[in-house]
Structures are given as C-alpha cells and as structure tokens.
Coordinates of C-alpha atoms and ligand atoms in Angstrom, one line a residue:
X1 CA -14.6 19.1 4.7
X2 CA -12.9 16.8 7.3
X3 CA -11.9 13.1 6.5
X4 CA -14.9 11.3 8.0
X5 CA -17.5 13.6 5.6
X6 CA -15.3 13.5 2.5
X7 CA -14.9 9.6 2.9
X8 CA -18.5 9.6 2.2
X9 CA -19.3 12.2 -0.1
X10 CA -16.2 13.6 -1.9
X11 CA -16.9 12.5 -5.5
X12 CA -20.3 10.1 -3.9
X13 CA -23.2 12.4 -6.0
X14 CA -26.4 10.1 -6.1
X15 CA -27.2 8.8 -9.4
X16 CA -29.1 12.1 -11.0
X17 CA -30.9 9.2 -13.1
X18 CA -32.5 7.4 -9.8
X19 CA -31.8 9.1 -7.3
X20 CA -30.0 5.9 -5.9
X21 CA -27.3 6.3 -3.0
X22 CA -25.2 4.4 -4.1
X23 CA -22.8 4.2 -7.1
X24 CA -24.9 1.9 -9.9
X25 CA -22.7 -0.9 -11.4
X26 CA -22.5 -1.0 -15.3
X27 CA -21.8 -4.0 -16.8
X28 CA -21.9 -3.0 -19.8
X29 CA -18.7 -2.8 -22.2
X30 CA -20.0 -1.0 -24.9
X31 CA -21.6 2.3 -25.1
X32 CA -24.1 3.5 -27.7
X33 CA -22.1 6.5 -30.1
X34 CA -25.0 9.2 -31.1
X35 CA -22.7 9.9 -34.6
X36 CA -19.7 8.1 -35.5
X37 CA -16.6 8.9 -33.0
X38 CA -19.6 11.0 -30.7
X39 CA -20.4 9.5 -27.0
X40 CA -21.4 10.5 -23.5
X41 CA -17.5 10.2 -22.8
X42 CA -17.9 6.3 -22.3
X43 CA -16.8 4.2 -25.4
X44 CA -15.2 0.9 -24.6
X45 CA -14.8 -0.5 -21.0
X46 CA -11.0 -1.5 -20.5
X47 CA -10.8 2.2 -22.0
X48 CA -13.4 3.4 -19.3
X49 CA -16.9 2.5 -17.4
X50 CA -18.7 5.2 -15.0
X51 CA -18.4 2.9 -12.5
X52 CA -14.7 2.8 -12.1
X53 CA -14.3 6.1 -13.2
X54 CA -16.6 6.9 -9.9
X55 CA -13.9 5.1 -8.2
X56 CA -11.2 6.8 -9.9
X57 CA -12.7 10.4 -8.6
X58 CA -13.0 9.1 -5.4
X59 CA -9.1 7.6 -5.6
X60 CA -7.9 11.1 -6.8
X61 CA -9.7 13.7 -4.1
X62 CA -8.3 11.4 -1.1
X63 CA -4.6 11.5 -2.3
X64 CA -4.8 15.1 -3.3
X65 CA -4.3 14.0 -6.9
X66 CA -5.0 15.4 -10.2
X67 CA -6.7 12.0 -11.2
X68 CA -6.9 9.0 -10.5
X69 CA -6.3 5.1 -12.5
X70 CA -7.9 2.2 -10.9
X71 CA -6.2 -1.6 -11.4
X72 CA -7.3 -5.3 -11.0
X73 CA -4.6 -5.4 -8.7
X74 CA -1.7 -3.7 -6.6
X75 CA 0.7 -5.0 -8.8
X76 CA -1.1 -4.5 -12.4
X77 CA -1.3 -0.7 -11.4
X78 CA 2.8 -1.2 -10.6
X79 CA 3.3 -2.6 -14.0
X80 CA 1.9 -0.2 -15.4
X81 CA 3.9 2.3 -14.0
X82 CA 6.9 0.7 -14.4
X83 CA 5.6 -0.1 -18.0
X84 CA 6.3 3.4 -18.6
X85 CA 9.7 3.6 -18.3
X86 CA 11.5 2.4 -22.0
X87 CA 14.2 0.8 -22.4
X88 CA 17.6 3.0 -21.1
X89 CA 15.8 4.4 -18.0
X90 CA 16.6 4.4 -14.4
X91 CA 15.2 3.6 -11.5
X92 CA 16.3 3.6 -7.9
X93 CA 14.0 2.1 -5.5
X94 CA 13.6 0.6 -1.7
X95 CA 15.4 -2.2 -0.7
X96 CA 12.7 -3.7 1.4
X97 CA 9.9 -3.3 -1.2
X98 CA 6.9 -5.9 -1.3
X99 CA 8.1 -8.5 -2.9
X100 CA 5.8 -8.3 -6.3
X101 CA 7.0 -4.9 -6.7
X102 CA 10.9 -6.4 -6.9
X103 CA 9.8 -9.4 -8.7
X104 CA 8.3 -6.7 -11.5
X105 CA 11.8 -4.4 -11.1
X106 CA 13.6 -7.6 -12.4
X107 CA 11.7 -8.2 -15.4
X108 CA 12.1 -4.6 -16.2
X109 CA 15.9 -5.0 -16.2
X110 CA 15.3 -7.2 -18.7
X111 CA 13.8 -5.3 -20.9
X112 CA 16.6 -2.8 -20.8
X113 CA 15.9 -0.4 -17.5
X114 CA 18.4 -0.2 -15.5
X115 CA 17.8 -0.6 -11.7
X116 CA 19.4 0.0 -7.8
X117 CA 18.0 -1.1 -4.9
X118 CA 18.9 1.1 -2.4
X119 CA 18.3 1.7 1.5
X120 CA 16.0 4.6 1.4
X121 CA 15.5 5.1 5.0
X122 CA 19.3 6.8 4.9
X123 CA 19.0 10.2 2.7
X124 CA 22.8 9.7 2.1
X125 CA 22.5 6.7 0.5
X126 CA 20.0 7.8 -1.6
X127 CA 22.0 11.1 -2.5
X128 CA 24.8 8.7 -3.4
X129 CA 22.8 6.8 -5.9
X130 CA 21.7 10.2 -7.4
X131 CA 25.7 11.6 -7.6
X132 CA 27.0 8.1 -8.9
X133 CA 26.1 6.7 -12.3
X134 CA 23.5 7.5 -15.0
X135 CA 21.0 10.0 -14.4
X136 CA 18.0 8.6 -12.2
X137 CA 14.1 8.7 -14.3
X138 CA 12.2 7.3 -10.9
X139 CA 12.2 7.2 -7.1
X140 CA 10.3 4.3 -6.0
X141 CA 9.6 4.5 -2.4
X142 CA 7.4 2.3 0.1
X143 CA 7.1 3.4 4.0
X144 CA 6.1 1.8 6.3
X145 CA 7.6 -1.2 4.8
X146 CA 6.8 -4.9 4.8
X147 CA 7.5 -6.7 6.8
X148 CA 10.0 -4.5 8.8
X149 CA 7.8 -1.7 9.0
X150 CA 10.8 0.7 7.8
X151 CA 10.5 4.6 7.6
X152 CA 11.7 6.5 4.8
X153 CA 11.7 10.5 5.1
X154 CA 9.7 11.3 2.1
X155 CA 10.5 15.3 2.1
X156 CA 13.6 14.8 2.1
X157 CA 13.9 11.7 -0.2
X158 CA 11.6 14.1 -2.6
X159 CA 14.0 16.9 -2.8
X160 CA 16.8 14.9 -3.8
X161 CA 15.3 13.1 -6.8
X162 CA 13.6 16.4 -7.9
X163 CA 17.0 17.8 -7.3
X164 CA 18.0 15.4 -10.0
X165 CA 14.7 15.7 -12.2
X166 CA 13.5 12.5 -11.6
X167 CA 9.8 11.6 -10.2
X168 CA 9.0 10.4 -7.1
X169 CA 6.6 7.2 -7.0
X170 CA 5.4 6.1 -3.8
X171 CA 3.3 3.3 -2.2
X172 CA 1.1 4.1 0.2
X173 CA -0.7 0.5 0.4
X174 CA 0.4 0.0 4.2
X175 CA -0.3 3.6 5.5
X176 CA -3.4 5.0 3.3
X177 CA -4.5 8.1 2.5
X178 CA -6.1 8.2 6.0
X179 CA -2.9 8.5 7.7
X180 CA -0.5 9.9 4.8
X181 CA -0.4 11.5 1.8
X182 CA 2.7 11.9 0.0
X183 CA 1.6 14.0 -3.4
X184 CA 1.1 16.4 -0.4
X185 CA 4.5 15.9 0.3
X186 CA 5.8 16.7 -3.1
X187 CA 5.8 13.1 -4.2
X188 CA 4.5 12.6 -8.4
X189 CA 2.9 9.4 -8.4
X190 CA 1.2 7.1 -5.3
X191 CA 1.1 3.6 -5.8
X192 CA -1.8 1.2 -3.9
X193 CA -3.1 -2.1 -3.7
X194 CA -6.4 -1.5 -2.9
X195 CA -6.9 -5.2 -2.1
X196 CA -5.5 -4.0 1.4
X197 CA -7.1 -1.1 3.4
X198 CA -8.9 0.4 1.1
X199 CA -10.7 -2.4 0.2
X200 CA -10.3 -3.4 4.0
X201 CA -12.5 -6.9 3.7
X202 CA -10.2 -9.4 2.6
X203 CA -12.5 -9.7 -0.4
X204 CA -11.5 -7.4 -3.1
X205 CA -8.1 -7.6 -5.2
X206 CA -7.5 -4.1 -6.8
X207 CA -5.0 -1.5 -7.4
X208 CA -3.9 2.0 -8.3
X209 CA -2.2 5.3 -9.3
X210 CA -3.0 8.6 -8.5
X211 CA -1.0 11.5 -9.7
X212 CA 0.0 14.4 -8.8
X213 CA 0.0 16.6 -12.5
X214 CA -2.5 16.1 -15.2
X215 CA 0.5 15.4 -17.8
X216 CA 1.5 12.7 -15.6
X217 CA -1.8 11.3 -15.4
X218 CA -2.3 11.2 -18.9
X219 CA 0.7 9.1 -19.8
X220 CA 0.0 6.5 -17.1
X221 CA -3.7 6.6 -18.6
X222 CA -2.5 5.7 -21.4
X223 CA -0.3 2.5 -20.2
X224 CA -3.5 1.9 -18.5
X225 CA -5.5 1.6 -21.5
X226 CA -2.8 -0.3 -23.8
X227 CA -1.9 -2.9 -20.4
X228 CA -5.9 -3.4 -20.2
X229 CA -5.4 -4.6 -16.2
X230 CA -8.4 -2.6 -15.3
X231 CA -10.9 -3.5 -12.4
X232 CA -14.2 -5.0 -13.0
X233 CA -17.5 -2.9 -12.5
X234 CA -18.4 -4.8 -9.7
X235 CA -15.2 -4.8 -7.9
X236 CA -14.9 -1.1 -8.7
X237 CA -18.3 -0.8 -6.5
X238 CA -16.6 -3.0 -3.8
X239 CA -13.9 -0.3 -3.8
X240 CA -16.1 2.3 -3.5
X241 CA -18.4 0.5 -0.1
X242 CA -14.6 0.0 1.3
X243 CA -13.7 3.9 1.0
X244 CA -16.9 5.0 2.7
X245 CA -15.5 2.9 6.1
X246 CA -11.7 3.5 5.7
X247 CA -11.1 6.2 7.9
X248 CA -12.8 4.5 11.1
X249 CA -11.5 1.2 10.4
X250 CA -7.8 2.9 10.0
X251 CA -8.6 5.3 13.1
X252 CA -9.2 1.0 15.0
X253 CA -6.5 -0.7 12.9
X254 CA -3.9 1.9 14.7
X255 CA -5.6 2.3 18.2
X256 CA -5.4 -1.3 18.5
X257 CA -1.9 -1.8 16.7
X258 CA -0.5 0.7 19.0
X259 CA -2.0 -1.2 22.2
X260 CA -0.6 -5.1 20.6
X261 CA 2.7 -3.1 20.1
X262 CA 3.3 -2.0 23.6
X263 CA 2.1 -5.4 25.0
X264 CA 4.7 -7.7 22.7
X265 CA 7.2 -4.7 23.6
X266 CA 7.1 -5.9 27.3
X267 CA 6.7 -10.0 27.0
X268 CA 9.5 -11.5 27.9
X269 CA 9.0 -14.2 25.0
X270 CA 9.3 -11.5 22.5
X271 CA 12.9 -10.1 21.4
X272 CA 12.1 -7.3 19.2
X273 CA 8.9 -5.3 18.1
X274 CA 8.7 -3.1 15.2
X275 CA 6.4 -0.6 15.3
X276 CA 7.1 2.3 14.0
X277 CA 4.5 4.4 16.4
X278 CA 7.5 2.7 19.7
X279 CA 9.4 5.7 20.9
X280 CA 12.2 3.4 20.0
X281 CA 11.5 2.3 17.0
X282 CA 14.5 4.1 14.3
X283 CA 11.9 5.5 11.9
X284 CA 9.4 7.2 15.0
X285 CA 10.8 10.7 14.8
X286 CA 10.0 10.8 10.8
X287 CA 6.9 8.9 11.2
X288 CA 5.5 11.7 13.3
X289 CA 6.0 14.0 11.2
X290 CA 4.7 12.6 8.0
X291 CA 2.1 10.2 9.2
X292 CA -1.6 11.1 11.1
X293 CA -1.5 7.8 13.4
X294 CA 1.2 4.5 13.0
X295 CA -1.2 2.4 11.0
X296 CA -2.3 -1.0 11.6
X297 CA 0.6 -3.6 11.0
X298 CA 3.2 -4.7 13.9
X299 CA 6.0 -7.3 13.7
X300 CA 8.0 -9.0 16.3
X301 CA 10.6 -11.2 16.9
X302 CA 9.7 -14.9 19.4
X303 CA 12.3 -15.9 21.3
X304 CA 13.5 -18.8 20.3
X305 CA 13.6 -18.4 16.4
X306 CA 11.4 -20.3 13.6
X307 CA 10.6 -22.8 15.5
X308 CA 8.9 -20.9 18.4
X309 CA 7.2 -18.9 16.3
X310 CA 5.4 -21.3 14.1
X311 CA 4.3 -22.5 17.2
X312 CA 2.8 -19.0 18.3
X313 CA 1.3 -18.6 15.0
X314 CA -0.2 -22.2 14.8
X315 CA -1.9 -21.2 18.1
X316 CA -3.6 -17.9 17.8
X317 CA -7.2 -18.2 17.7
X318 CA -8.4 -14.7 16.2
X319 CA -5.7 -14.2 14.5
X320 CA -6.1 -16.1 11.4
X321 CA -2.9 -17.3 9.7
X322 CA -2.5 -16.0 6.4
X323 CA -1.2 -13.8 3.9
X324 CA -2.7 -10.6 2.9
X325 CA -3.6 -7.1 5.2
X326 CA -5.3 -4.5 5.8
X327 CA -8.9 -6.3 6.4
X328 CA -11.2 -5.7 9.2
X329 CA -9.9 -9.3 10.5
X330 CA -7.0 -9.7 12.2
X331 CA -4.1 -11.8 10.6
X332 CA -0.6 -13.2 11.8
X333 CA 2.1 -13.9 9.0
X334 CA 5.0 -16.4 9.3
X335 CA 7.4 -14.3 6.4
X336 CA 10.0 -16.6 6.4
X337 CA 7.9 -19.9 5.7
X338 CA 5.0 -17.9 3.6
X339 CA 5.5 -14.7 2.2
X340 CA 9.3 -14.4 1.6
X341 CA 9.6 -17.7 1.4
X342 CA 11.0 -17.0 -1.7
X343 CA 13.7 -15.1 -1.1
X344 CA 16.9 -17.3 -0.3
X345 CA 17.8 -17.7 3.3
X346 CA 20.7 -15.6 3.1
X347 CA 19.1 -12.7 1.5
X348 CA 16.5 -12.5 4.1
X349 CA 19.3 -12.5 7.1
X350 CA 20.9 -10.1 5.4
X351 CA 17.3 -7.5 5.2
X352 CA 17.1 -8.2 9.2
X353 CA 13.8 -10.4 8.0
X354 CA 14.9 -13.3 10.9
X355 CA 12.9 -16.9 10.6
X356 CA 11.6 -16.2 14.2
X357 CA 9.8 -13.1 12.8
X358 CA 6.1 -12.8 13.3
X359 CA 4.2 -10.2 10.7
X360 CA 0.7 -9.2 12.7
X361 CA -2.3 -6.9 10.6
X362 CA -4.2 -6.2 13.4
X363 CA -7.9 -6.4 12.7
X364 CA -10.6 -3.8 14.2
X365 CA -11.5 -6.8 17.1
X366 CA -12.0 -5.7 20.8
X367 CA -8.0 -4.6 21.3
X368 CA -8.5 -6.9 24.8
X369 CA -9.5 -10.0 23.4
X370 CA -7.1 -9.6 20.7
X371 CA -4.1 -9.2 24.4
X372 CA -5.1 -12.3 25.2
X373 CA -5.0 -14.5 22.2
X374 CA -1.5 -13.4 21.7
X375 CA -1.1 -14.1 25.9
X376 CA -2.3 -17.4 25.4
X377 CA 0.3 -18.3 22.2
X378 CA 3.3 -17.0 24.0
X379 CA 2.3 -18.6 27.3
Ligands
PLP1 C1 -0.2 -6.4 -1.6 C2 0.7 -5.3 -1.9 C3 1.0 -5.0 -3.2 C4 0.5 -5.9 -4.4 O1 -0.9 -5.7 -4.5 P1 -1.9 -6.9 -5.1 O2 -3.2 -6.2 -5.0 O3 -1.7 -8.1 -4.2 O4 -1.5 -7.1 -6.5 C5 1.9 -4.0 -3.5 N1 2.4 -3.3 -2.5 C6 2.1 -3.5 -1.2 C7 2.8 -2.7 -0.1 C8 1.3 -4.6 -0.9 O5 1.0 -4.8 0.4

C-alpha cells in the first residue's frame, strides 16, 4: 500500500463492536478480569487502554517498527529512554539537540551516565568519540536539527555505533515518518514528539518510541509502564485524527517551505538561509539521499542582527509568533529571545545560533500569501 492509503487504514479496522469509523475513546482505567489475573489483554490504563494501544499500532506500521510506545509528551517518551540507561552507561549524542532533550542528558549525568556531546554531522567526529574512552551504550541522533536545520548521515552514523555495539536512537520529530524513516536505515529506536507534525494542530502535546526489535521494545515498555507518562485516551484519539492527514499536510509543509526558502535566499535583507532542500545548504547531498522531501521548517539570518529581526517577527501577520512546530499554521520563532533563551549568549554564538536568527514552521497557507507577509516584514 502507498503512504496516502496506509495513513488511513494501516492499523484503522472499524470498531467490530459498532461498526464505528473511527477509533472509540475509552475512558475507562480499569478493566473487568473474567478469573483472577484473566483479561481481554486490558488490565490497568497507565499499563495499557485500546485506545492508545490503536495509536501505538498505527505509530509502529509508519516507522517500520516492531511496536510502538505512545507518551504525554516528546520529552516523557525521551526520559524514558534515557531512563533506561543505569548508572555507568554511555551516551554520545548531537550537539545541536532540542533543548529538552539536553536539559534531560544533564540530569542523567547525574545520576551516574556518562555523556558527549558531539557534532554528528562529521562521521569522523563521531568515529573519534567511539575510538576514545569507555565503550558507547547509545547514539542519540536528531536531523534536521533545531534550529539550524543540520544534517546528520544516518547510514553511516549507524554503522559506526553498531560497529561498537551500541544502539542507535533517533528523533525524527522535525522530518516524520512521511519524509524519513530511520529503523529503515538501520537505526534501533525513533524518538518523536507527536505534539509537532504528527499531531500537526497546535493542539495536542504527545510523544513516542518506536523500535526496531521486539526485545528492544519490551524493555522500553517496561520503563514506560514504571515512568507512568502515558497519553490520555482522548489525546491518544487526537493522535490518531492527526495521522490520517499527515502525509498531505507534510507533502504542503515542504512544497511551501521549499518556495519561502528560495525567496529569503534572494532578499537582500536576509544574510543566510538554512534549508537543507538549498543546493547550498552543507547537509543537501545527504538529505537527498535519506529524506522523501526537505520538510517544513526554514531559518534565516536578517540583516542587521537581533534587533532587525524582532522587528520582522513583530510584523508578520500570518505568521504567528510563537514557540512550537509542525501545525497546519504557520509560525515564526525568535530563538535567541524565546526558545534558547536559555542557553548563555556565548554558547549560542559558539552553535552558529546568531541573535538575528529567525526560526520559520511554515504552515500549509496559500505559499503566495505567505511571500508576501514575509515581503512586507522585510520591506
Ligand atoms: C518539541 C520537541 C521535543 C519535545 O517534545 P514535547 O512534546 O514538547 O515534550 C523533542 N524533540 C524535538 C525535535 C522537538 O521539536
């Protein structure tokens, strides 16, 4: 089945009870034991609730994954993950990861893990990290990344960690399954907020992992379970409505990312544009290969620095200024006054993330009327 007919059906029965089309939400957290320790395979609902667990199926046949864990959020479904590394372990992971994901890698060095943050979009680097000091547990890879939109080559990054027998997680929240799929590529684990694309209407938070082997699955289950940051029924059915739109809202995300892209890429009021579907762009030649289309997200650089560009982002009209992605709104992101606002000033000179930096999810609006907003701002 192609992507358009399995976005809608893979793992999408109709309730054999009804009839109904949709998924039924069930609240309920308890389910009724016919003899003591005997049920329908539902018992408790942190432990598991059809609804979710439709989800779950749905999660697992886009990836290409064994099965599927769904999370209240991106970053409960990463700590659980990174839950599951004891104390001793290693991990070496992307040095231009969201920043939740860091912020979690730092309480997990204290609690004994040890951790390198590393430039994954160089293989040498990350062979270096694999060659020098203790043996590596887990890759932890993002691409594209935020806000730089960086490109890590995930065949070859996969064959040097499994080189070294570690596993390979990845987060595929910016590109989704629509436009790559990494436990195709080898990778173990795939990491997503589902608040973002997936959910794709700015009114869902939710996360999760999808992995690649049954044993795999089963361990992370089990974090899953003892964490308890599971997804609500109703939010799991929210999921669900998003999935059966993703792949022509992604298919519109990138058509009309790829057409803002080449229009900052010639205004002379813009310095740089990252995108990594630009001929020029460092990561392009990779991208190709791995990715279907260049997603949705594209940031660029206002002449004139912080200043200029708060003024460009105070005076967009569709674009809404605000955190978040991956909704069928558009949205412009100031990172150095909102969402790496917390990283010191140095740090983020030092990751290329410049205060005159603009970070742009392009919504699934008319691509033209979209032109001239941004026209208008940098006019
Ligand atoms: C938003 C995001 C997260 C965190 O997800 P939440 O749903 O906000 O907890 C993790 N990774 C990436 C790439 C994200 O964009």
């Amino acid at each position: 089945m192609e992507w358009d007919t399995r976005l809608i059906h893979e793992g999408q029965d109709t309730d054999p009870l009804t009839g109904a089309v949709n998924v039924p939400v069930y609240l309920s957290t308890t389910f009724r034991q016919s003899s003591p320790g005997v049920s329908k395979g539902f018992v408790y609902s942190r432990t598991g609730n059809p609804t979710r667990a439709a989800l779950e199926r749905i999660l697992a046949k886009l990836e290409s994954g064994a099965g599927a864990l769904a999370f209240g959020s991106g970053l409960a479904a990463i700590s659980a993950l990174f839950m599951s590394y004891p104390a001793g372990s290693r991990i070496v992971a992307g040095d231009d990861l969201y920043h939740g994901s860091t912020r979690l890698l730092d309480v997990a060095r204290t609690h004994g893990v040890k951790v390198d943050f590393v430039d994954t979009t160089r293989l040498a680097t990350i062979r270096r990290s694999f060659t020098e000091g203790a043996s590596v547990n887990l890759l932890y890879l993002e691409t594209p990344t935020n806000p730089l939109l960086k490109i890590t080559d995930l065949r070859g990054a996969i064959a040097i960690a499994h080189r070294g027998r570690a596993r390979v997680a990845v987060d595929n929240t910016f590109a989704s399954p629509v436009l790559q799929r990494p436990l195709e590529l080898g990778a173990d684990v795939v990491v997503h907020s589902t608040t973002k694309y997936i959910g794709g209407h700015s009114d869902v938070l939710g996360g999760a992992l999808v992995a690649r082997s049954r044993s795999v699955l089963e361990r992370l289950r089990w974090f899953q379970n003892t964490s308890g940051g599971v997804p609500s029924p109703f939010d799991s059915y929210l999921m669900i409505r998003g999935i059966r739109t993703l792949g022509v809202r992604v298919r519109q995300h990138a058509e009309n990312a790829a057409r803002i892209a080449r229009f900052l890429n010639g205004h002379p009021r813009i310095a740089r544009t990252l995108y990594p579907g630009l001929p020029r762009h460092p990561g392009h030649a990779t991208a190709r290969r791995q990715m279907d289309l260049y997603g949705g997200m594209v940031s660029a650089e206002v002449v004139g620095g912080r200043n200029a560009a708060m003024r460009v982002a105070r005076r967009l009209q569709l674009f809404t200024l605000g955190e978040s992605l991956g909704g069928v709104e558009s949205l412009v992101n100031h990172p150095a006054t909102m969402t790496h606002r917390d990283l010191p000033a140095a740090e983020r000179k030092q990751k290329g993330i410049s205060d005159g930096l603009l970070r742009f999810s392009v919504g699934i609006e008319d691509a033209e009327d979209l032109i001239d907003d941004l026209r208008q701002a940098l006019s």
